[in-house]
Short mmCIF file of C-alpha atoms in Angstrom, two decimals:
data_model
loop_
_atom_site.label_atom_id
_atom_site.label_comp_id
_atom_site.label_asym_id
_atom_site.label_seq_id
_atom_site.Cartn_x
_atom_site.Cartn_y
_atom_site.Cartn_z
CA UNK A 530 0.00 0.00 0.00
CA UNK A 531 1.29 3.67 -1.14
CA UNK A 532 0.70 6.47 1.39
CA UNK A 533 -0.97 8.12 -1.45
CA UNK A 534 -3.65 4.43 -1.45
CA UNK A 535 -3.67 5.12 2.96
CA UNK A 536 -4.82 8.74 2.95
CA UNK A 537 -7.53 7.89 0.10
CA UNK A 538 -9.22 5.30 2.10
CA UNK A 539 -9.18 7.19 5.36
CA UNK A 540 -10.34 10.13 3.73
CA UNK A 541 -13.01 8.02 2.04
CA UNK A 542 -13.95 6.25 5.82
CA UNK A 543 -13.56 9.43 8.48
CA UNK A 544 -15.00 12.33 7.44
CA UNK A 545 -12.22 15.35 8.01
CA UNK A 546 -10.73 18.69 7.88
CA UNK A 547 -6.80 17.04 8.35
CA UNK A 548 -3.99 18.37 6.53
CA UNK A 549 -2.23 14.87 4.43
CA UNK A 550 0.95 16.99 5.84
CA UNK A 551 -0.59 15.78 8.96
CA UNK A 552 -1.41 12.56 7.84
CA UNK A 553 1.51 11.86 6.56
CA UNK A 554 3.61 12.68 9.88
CA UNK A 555 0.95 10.34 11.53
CA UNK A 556 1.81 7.56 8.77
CA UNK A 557 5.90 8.42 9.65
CA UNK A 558 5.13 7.47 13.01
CA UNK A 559 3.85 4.48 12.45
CA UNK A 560 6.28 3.19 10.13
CA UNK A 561 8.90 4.47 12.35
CA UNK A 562 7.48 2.01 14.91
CA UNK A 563 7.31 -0.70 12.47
CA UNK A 564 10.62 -0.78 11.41
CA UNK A 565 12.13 -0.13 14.68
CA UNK A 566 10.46 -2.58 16.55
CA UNK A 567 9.60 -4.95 14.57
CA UNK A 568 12.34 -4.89 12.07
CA UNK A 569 14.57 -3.83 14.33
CA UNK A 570 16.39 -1.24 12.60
CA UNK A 571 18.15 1.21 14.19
CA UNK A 572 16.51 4.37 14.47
CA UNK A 573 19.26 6.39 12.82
CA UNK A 574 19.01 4.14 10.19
CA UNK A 575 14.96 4.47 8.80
CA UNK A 576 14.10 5.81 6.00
CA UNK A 577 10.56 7.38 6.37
CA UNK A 578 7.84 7.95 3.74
CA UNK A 579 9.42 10.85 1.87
CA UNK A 580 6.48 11.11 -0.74
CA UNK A 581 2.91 9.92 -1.13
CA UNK A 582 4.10 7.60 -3.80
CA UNK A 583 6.36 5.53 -0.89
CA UNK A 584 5.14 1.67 -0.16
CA UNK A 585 4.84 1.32 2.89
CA UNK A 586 6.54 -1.79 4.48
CA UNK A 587 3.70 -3.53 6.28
CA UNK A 588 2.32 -5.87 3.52
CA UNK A 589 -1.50 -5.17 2.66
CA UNK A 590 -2.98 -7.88 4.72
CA UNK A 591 -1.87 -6.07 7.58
CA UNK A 592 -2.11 -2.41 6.61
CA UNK A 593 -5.24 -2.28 8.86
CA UNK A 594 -2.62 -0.95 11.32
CA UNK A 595 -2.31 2.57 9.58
CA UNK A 596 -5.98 3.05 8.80
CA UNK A 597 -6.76 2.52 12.75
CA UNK A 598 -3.65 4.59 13.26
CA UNK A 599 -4.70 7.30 11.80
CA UNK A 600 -8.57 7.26 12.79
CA UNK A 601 -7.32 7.40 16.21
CA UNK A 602 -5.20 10.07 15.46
CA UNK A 603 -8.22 12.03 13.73
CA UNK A 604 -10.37 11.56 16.25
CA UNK A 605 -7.94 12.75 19.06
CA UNK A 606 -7.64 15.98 16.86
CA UNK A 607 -11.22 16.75 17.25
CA UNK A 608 -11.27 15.94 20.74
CA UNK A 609 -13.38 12.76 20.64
CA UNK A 610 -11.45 11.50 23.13
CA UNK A 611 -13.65 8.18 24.02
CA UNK A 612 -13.89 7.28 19.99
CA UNK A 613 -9.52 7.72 20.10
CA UNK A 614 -9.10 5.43 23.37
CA UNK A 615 -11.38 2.75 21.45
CA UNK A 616 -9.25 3.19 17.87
CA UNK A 617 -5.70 3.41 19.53
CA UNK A 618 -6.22 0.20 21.55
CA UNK A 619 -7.34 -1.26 18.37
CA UNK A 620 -4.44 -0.27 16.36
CA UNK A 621 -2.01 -1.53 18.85
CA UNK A 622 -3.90 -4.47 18.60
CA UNK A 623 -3.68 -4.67 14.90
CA UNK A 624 0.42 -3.98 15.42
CA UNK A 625 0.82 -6.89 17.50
CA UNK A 626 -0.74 -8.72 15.21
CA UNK A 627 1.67 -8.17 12.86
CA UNK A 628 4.60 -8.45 15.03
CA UNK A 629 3.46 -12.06 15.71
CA UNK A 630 2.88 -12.61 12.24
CA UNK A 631 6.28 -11.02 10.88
CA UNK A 632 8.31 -13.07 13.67
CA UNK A 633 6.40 -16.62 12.99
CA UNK A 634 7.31 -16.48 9.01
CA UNK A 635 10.59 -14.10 9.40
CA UNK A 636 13.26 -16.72 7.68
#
């Protein structure tokens, strides 16, 4: 999935007034995380989303994890605090998720 692809489908889900400058910091963060802690690269090291044209590295089965991401992150900005609490704990869930998966089949 492109960050261009991400920001088109939460657009198209959640309804809002965010900058994709925004969005996109919100997707850095994310794939910051992802390659730090479950790649394990060192932080000095990742290379962040520099365009909306970058693929991201969490294959698209599991890119579920930056749409919740970023809902949460939406929903924080407009102070909908109790709708944030519910999407962050389900984006963490989604990351672990992956982290299981990626360290089962990691070769």
């Amino acid at each position: 999935m492109t960050v261009e692809n991400l920001l088109a489908t939460v657009d198209a889900m959640k309804q809002n007034e965010i900058c994709d400058d925004v969005k996109i910091r919100w997707v850095c963060d994310v794939e910051g995380r992802v390659l730090c802690e479950i790649y394990k690269q060192a932080p000095e090291s990742v290379k962040l989303p520099e365009s909306d044209k970058t693929v991201l590295s969490v294959p698209d089965a599991y890119s579920r994890l930056y749409v919740l991401y970023l809902a949460a992150m939406i929903e924080f900005t407009v102070g909908n605090y109790g709708e944030y609490t519910k999407l962050n704990a389900e984006a963490e869930s989604a990351f672990t998720l992956y982290a299981k998966h990626y360290i089962r089949n990691r070769a």
